mmCIF file of C-alpha atoms in Angstrom:
data_model
loop_
_atom_site.group_PDB
_atom_site.id
_atom_site.type_symbol
_atom_site.label_atom_id
_atom_site.label_comp_id
_atom_site.label_asym_id
_atom_site.label_seq_id
_atom_site.Cartn_x
_atom_site.Cartn_y
_atom_site.Cartn_z
ATOM 1 C CA MET N 1 136.357 112.289 83.630
ATOM 2 C CA THR N 2 136.163 109.277 81.255
ATOM 3 C CA SER N 3 133.628 108.803 78.400
ATOM 4 C CA LEU N 4 130.366 106.438 79.396
ATOM 5 C CA LYS N 5 129.968 106.367 75.083
ATOM 6 C CA GLU N 6 129.216 102.838 73.956
ATOM 7 C CA ASN N 7 130.069 101.109 77.138
ATOM 8 C CA VAL N 8 127.504 98.505 77.668
ATOM 9 C CA VAL N 9 125.348 98.825 81.629
ATOM 10 C CA LEU N 10 123.440 96.365 82.374
ATOM 11 C CA ILE N 11 121.446 97.553 85.179
ATOM 12 C CA THR N 12 119.120 95.837 87.485
ATOM 13 C CA GLY N 13 115.750 96.969 88.522
ATOM 14 C CA ALA N 14 115.243 99.206 85.525
ATOM 15 C CA GLY N 15 111.397 99.064 84.838
ATOM 16 C CA ARG N 16 110.328 101.944 87.370
ATOM 17 C CA GLY N 17 111.786 104.186 90.379
ATOM 18 C CA LEU N 18 116.128 104.822 90.269
ATOM 19 C CA GLY N 19 116.773 102.157 87.801
ATOM 20 C CA ALA N 20 114.956 104.029 85.197
ATOM 21 C CA ALA N 21 116.420 107.032 86.131
ATOM 22 C CA THR N 22 119.543 105.631 85.850
ATOM 23 C CA ALA N 23 119.353 104.607 82.344
ATOM 24 C CA ARG N 24 118.011 107.693 81.310
ATOM 25 C CA VAL N 25 120.991 109.276 82.213
ATOM 26 C CA LEU N 26 123.162 106.476 81.622
ATOM 27 C CA GLY N 27 121.516 106.876 77.764
ATOM 28 C CA GLU N 28 121.613 110.482 77.633
ATOM 29 C CA ALA N 29 125.642 110.350 78.583
ATOM 30 C CA GLY N 30 126.573 107.731 75.393
ATOM 31 C CA ALA N 31 125.704 104.145 77.193
ATOM 32 C CA THR N 32 124.651 101.020 75.879
ATOM 33 C CA VAL N 33 122.201 100.636 78.464
ATOM 34 C CA ILE N 34 120.698 97.159 79.110
ATOM 35 C CA ALA N 35 117.751 97.477 80.968
ATOM 36 C CA ALA N 36 116.477 94.514 83.675
ATOM 37 C CA ASP N 37 113.606 94.298 85.033
ATOM 38 C CA ILE N 38 110.868 91.281 86.063
ATOM 39 C CA ASP N 39 108.290 93.447 84.577
ATOM 40 C CA GLY N 40 108.389 93.581 81.129
ATOM 41 C CA PRO N 41 106.604 95.381 79.970
ATOM 42 C CA ALA N 42 107.849 98.382 81.550
ATOM 43 C CA VAL N 43 111.500 97.823 80.459
ATOM 44 C CA GLU N 44 110.124 97.821 77.272
ATOM 45 C CA ALA N 45 108.547 101.136 77.783
ATOM 46 C CA LEU N 46 111.857 101.883 78.776
ATOM 47 C CA ALA N 47 114.708 100.749 76.265
ATOM 48 C CA ALA N 48 111.792 102.509 73.325
ATOM 49 C CA GLU N 49 111.759 106.283 75.432
ATOM 50 C CA ILE N 50 115.701 105.277 75.496
ATOM 51 C CA GLN N 51 115.693 105.420 72.214
ATOM 52 C CA GLU N 52 113.437 107.817 71.125
ATOM 53 C CA GLN N 53 115.755 110.616 72.923
ATOM 54 C CA GLY N 54 118.359 109.083 70.840
ATOM 55 C CA GLY N 55 119.714 106.259 72.709
ATOM 56 C CA VAL N 56 120.921 103.015 72.883
ATOM 57 C CA ALA N 57 118.772 100.607 75.382
ATOM 58 C CA GLU N 58 117.819 97.184 75.325
ATOM 59 C CA ALA N 59 114.998 95.342 77.292
ATOM 60 C CA ARG N 60 115.747 92.083 78.742
ATOM 61 C CA LEU N 61 113.297 90.272 81.177
ATOM 62 C CA VAL N 62 114.975 88.760 84.129
ATOM 63 C CA ASP N 63 113.855 87.514 87.795
ATOM 64 C CA ILE N 64 117.205 87.826 89.109
ATOM 65 C CA CYS N 65 116.241 84.852 91.863
ATOM 66 C CA ASP N 66 116.721 82.713 89.491
ATOM 67 C CA GLU N 67 119.881 82.118 89.496
ATOM 68 C CA ASN N 68 119.865 80.461 86.076
ATOM 69 C CA MET N 69 118.699 83.580 84.471
ATOM 70 C CA ALA N 70 120.677 85.820 86.129
ATOM 71 C CA GLU N 71 123.399 84.550 85.222
ATOM 72 C CA GLY N 72 122.009 84.220 81.847
ATOM 73 C CA VAL N 73 121.582 88.008 81.514
ATOM 74 C CA VAL N 74 125.384 88.531 82.290
ATOM 75 C CA GLN N 75 126.478 86.119 79.937
ATOM 76 C CA GLY N 76 124.291 87.350 77.637
ATOM 77 C CA VAL N 77 124.993 91.331 77.077
ATOM 78 C CA VAL N 78 128.089 89.598 76.337
ATOM 79 C CA GLU N 79 127.363 87.192 73.859
ATOM 80 C CA ALA N 80 124.933 90.174 72.339
ATOM 81 C CA HIS N 81 128.279 92.732 72.678
ATOM 82 C CA GLY N 82 131.029 91.500 73.521
ATOM 83 C CA ARG N 83 131.665 92.859 76.347
ATOM 84 C CA ILE N 84 129.768 94.648 80.041
ATOM 85 C CA ASP N 85 131.557 96.977 81.196
ATOM 86 C CA ALA N 86 129.560 98.016 84.100
ATOM 87 C CA LEU N 87 126.713 95.848 86.174
ATOM 88 C CA VAL N 88 124.697 98.296 88.176
ATOM 89 C CA ASN N 89 123.345 96.070 90.970
ATOM 90 C CA ASN N 90 120.346 98.575 91.688
ATOM 91 C CA ALA N 91 117.106 95.851 92.552
ATOM 92 C CA GLY N 92 115.477 96.130 96.199
ATOM 93 C CA ILE N 93 112.408 95.091 97.822
ATOM 94 C CA ASP N 94 110.996 95.166 101.607
ATOM 95 C CA VAL N 95 108.402 94.309 103.081
ATOM 96 C CA THR N 96 106.990 96.583 106.338
ATOM 97 C CA VAL N 97 106.450 94.630 109.081
ATOM 98 C CA SER N 98 107.762 93.192 112.624
ATOM 99 C CA VAL N 99 110.175 90.259 112.712
ATOM 100 C CA GLU N 100 106.937 88.258 114.640
ATOM 101 C CA GLU N 101 105.021 89.053 111.646
ATOM 102 C CA LEU N 102 107.740 88.062 109.358
ATOM 103 C CA THR N 103 107.032 85.242 107.262
ATOM 104 C CA VAL N 104 110.167 82.780 106.412
ATOM 105 C CA ALA N 105 109.194 82.784 102.709
ATOM 106 C CA GLN N 106 109.054 86.775 102.938
ATOM 107 C CA TRP N 107 112.705 86.881 103.890
ATOM 108 C CA ASP N 108 114.064 85.241 101.930
ATOM 109 C CA ARG N 109 112.236 86.501 99.041
ATOM 110 C CA ILE N 110 113.865 90.202 100.369
ATOM 111 C CA VAL N 111 117.750 88.417 100.683
ATOM 112 C CA GLY N 112 116.956 86.888 97.357
ATOM 113 C CA VAL N 113 116.353 90.198 95.430
ATOM 114 C CA ASN N 114 118.884 92.754 97.997
ATOM 115 C CA LEU N 115 121.910 89.826 98.623
ATOM 116 C CA ARG N 116 122.318 87.024 96.622
ATOM 117 C CA ALA N 117 120.901 88.033 93.415
ATOM 118 C CA PRO N 118 124.232 91.324 93.622
ATOM 119 C CA PHE N 119 126.331 88.051 94.410
ATOM 120 C CA VAL N 120 124.476 85.943 91.666
ATOM 121 C CA LEU N 121 125.094 88.527 89.405
ATOM 122 C CA SER N 122 129.290 89.900 89.985
ATOM 123 C CA ARG N 123 129.561 86.361 90.632
ATOM 124 C CA ALA N 124 128.735 86.044 86.910
ATOM 125 C CA ALA N 125 130.221 89.501 85.496
ATOM 126 C CA PHE N 126 133.963 89.453 87.213
ATOM 127 C CA PRO N 127 135.145 86.763 85.136
ATOM 128 C CA LEU N 128 134.195 88.388 82.182
ATOM 129 C CA MET N 129 135.323 91.565 83.580
ATOM 130 C CA ARG N 130 139.113 90.813 84.406
ATOM 131 C CA ARG N 131 138.904 89.232 80.798
ATOM 132 C CA ALA N 132 138.590 92.371 79.273
ATOM 133 C CA GLY N 133 140.544 94.209 81.918
ATOM 134 C CA GLY N 134 137.991 96.106 84.130
ATOM 135 C CA GLY N 135 135.175 96.912 84.879
ATOM 136 C CA HIS N 136 132.956 98.691 87.297
ATOM 137 C CA ILE N 137 129.941 97.271 89.547
ATOM 138 C CA VAL N 138 128.063 99.537 91.076
ATOM 139 C CA ASN N 139 126.175 98.135 94.015
ATOM 140 C CA VAL N 140 123.278 100.320 95.804
ATOM 141 C CA CYS N 141 123.379 99.928 99.227
ATOM 142 C CA SER N 142 120.914 102.539 101.592
ATOM 143 C CA THR N 143 121.304 103.976 104.852
ATOM 144 C CA ALA N 144 119.743 100.464 106.389
ATOM 145 C CA SER N 145 122.912 99.748 105.272
ATOM 146 C CA LYS N 146 124.352 101.411 108.313
ATOM 147 C CA ARG N 147 121.629 102.159 110.371
ATOM 148 C CA SER N 148 118.415 100.495 111.564
ATOM 149 C CA TRP N 149 114.733 100.584 112.355
ATOM 150 C CA ALA N 150 111.301 98.845 112.801
ATOM 151 C CA ASN N 151 109.866 96.316 111.115
ATOM 152 C CA ALA N 152 112.665 96.456 108.173
ATOM 153 C CA SER N 153 114.504 93.278 109.291
ATOM 154 C CA ALA N 154 115.100 91.651 106.194
ATOM 155 C CA TYR N 155 115.944 94.603 104.634
ATOM 156 C CA ASN N 156 118.463 96.325 107.056
ATOM 157 C CA ALA N 157 119.788 92.908 107.159
ATOM 158 C CA THR N 158 120.643 92.919 102.886
ATOM 159 C CA LYS N 159 121.330 96.218 102.569
ATOM 160 C CA TRP N 160 124.461 95.346 105.683
ATOM 161 C CA GLY N 161 125.265 91.915 104.011
ATOM 162 C CA LEU N 162 125.515 94.530 101.034
ATOM 163 C CA LEU N 163 127.747 97.152 101.760
ATOM 164 C CA GLY N 164 130.488 94.384 103.157
ATOM 165 C CA PHE N 165 130.027 92.539 100.488
ATOM 166 C CA SER N 166 130.903 95.602 98.260
ATOM 167 C CA HIS N 167 133.913 96.233 99.820
ATOM 168 C CA ALA N 168 134.575 93.161 100.081
ATOM 169 C CA LEU N 169 134.239 92.531 96.196
ATOM 170 C CA HIS N 170 136.093 96.497 96.019
ATOM 171 C CA VAL N 171 139.470 94.650 97.533
ATOM 172 C CA GLU N 172 139.320 91.204 95.184
ATOM 173 C CA GLY N 173 138.715 93.350 91.723
ATOM 174 C CA ARG N 174 142.182 95.338 92.205
ATOM 175 C CA GLU N 175 144.339 93.654 90.871
ATOM 176 C CA ALA N 176 141.952 92.778 87.807
ATOM 177 C CA ASN N 177 141.204 96.763 87.490
ATOM 178 C CA ILE N 178 137.587 96.343 88.979
ATOM 179 C CA LYS N 179 135.732 99.053 90.080
ATOM 180 C CA VAL N 180 133.760 98.614 93.036
ATOM 181 C CA THR N 181 131.415 101.010 94.437
ATOM 182 C CA ALA N 182 128.360 101.012 97.040
ATOM 183 C CA LEU N 183 126.162 103.820 96.667
ATOM 184 C CA VAL N 184 124.917 104.394 100.344
ATOM 185 C CA VAL N 185 120.824 106.278 98.914
ATOM 186 C CA GLY N 186 118.803 108.031 101.606
ATOM 187 C CA GLY N 187 115.236 108.342 101.096
ATOM 188 C CA MET N 188 113.764 109.237 97.137
ATOM 189 C CA ARG N 189 110.560 110.014 95.881
ATOM 190 C CA THR N 190 109.813 106.541 93.859
ATOM 191 C CA PRO N 191 107.385 104.457 94.709
ATOM 192 C CA PHE N 192 109.706 101.824 96.582
ATOM 193 C CA LEU N 193 108.668 104.508 99.375
ATOM 194 C CA LEU N 194 105.518 105.906 98.207
ATOM 195 C CA ASP N 195 103.812 102.809 97.117
ATOM 196 C CA ARG N 196 103.970 101.908 100.970
ATOM 197 C CA PHE N 197 103.514 105.120 102.791
ATOM 198 C CA PRO N 198 101.946 107.657 100.309
ATOM 199 C CA ASP N 199 101.352 109.810 103.607
ATOM 200 C CA ILE N 200 105.733 110.549 103.352
ATOM 201 C CA ASP N 201 106.484 113.989 102.945
ATOM 202 C CA LEU N 202 107.877 114.261 99.640
ATOM 203 C CA ASN N 203 109.791 117.274 100.925
ATOM 204 C CA VAL N 204 112.255 115.359 102.690
ATOM 205 C CA LEU N 205 112.700 112.948 99.363
ATOM 206 C CA GLN N 206 115.317 112.930 96.983
ATOM 207 C CA ASP N 207 114.312 112.560 93.051
ATOM 208 C CA PRO N 208 116.043 109.807 91.437
ATOM 209 C CA HIS N 209 117.796 111.665 88.846
ATOM 210 C CA ASN N 210 119.824 113.102 91.377
ATOM 211 C CA VAL N 211 121.292 109.632 92.799
ATOM 212 C CA ALA N 212 121.449 108.738 89.204
ATOM 213 C CA GLU N 213 123.355 111.722 88.193
ATOM 214 C CA ALA N 214 126.026 110.307 91.415
ATOM 215 C CA VAL N 215 126.526 106.553 89.019
ATOM 216 C CA ARG N 216 127.068 108.208 86.106
ATOM 217 C CA PHE N 217 129.733 110.356 88.180
ATOM 218 C CA VAL N 218 131.428 106.549 90.202
ATOM 219 C CA LEU N 219 131.365 105.421 86.829
ATOM 220 C CA THR N 220 133.264 107.748 84.675
ATOM 221 C CA GLN N 221 136.076 108.150 87.525
ATOM 222 C CA PRO N 222 139.106 108.901 85.808
ATOM 223 C CA GLU N 223 141.471 105.984 84.975
ATOM 224 C CA GLY N 224 143.025 104.515 88.750
ATOM 225 C CA THR N 225 140.943 106.369 90.260
ATOM 226 C CA VAL N 226 137.831 104.238 92.448
ATOM 227 C CA ILE N 227 134.973 105.573 94.541
ATOM 228 C CA PRO N 228 134.839 102.689 97.410
ATOM 229 C CA GLU N 229 131.223 104.580 99.016
ATOM 230 C CA MET N 230 129.240 107.256 98.473
ATOM 231 C CA MET N 231 126.721 108.753 100.384
ATOM 232 C CA VAL N 232 123.684 110.597 98.493
ATOM 233 C CA LEU N 233 121.472 111.837 100.445
ATOM 234 C CA PRO N 234 118.376 114.556 99.572
ATOM 235 C CA VAL N 235 119.062 118.023 101.889
ATOM 236 C CA ARG N 236 116.427 117.123 104.559
ATOM 237 C CA GLU N 237 117.083 113.488 104.632
ATOM 238 C CA GLY N 238 115.788 112.190 108.557
ATOM 239 C CA SER N 239 117.407 109.074 108.879
ATOM 240 C CA TRP N 240 120.888 109.901 109.281
ATOM 241 C CA PRO N 241 122.863 112.532 111.718
#
């Protein structure tokens, strides 16, 4: 396994949930964590926490739906640190309503965060990684990338799209030694689910720390090896056979 010590890793949606858990795990592994989120105070607190634990972390305020801000945060990381070793496209949103109730504005916002932003960020990181001789992009997908259910049409559409984008990016990155991983994640005990479904059975959800460890695992694969797709489910996951 390769070391993450001093690797520079940009994580979107790092203010809470899986993004925050991933930042903590990678910080403990020695990475320089760039925690990006639209919630500035949340990532400032997270970066301070990681630093107090002896890690290296920075907070970046960014709305990834803003193309200039998204590209700017990638460029800013390289200007500050001279490199970007990994990009974790973790940020994701959903609106739980039927397709008849879903507004065009809501659809556009979900597509913007879940699918367009990973494209914009990856597109910005790709040439920088190419010039550096390689890098790694992890796109956090979902079991919604494989199956569909009611009242999640936009979310399903974006996660299916993100899975396809990940595999296409994997093919394009081969010659440049840019690894791309689609992480297909089952239900987690995070605000993403708990805020919308307060009565959900916590026993069928997994700790986001476990999924963060999966991110660390794929990022530490030996040179010459990539995991293009990995599924991480709670044992009692009900959305997958």
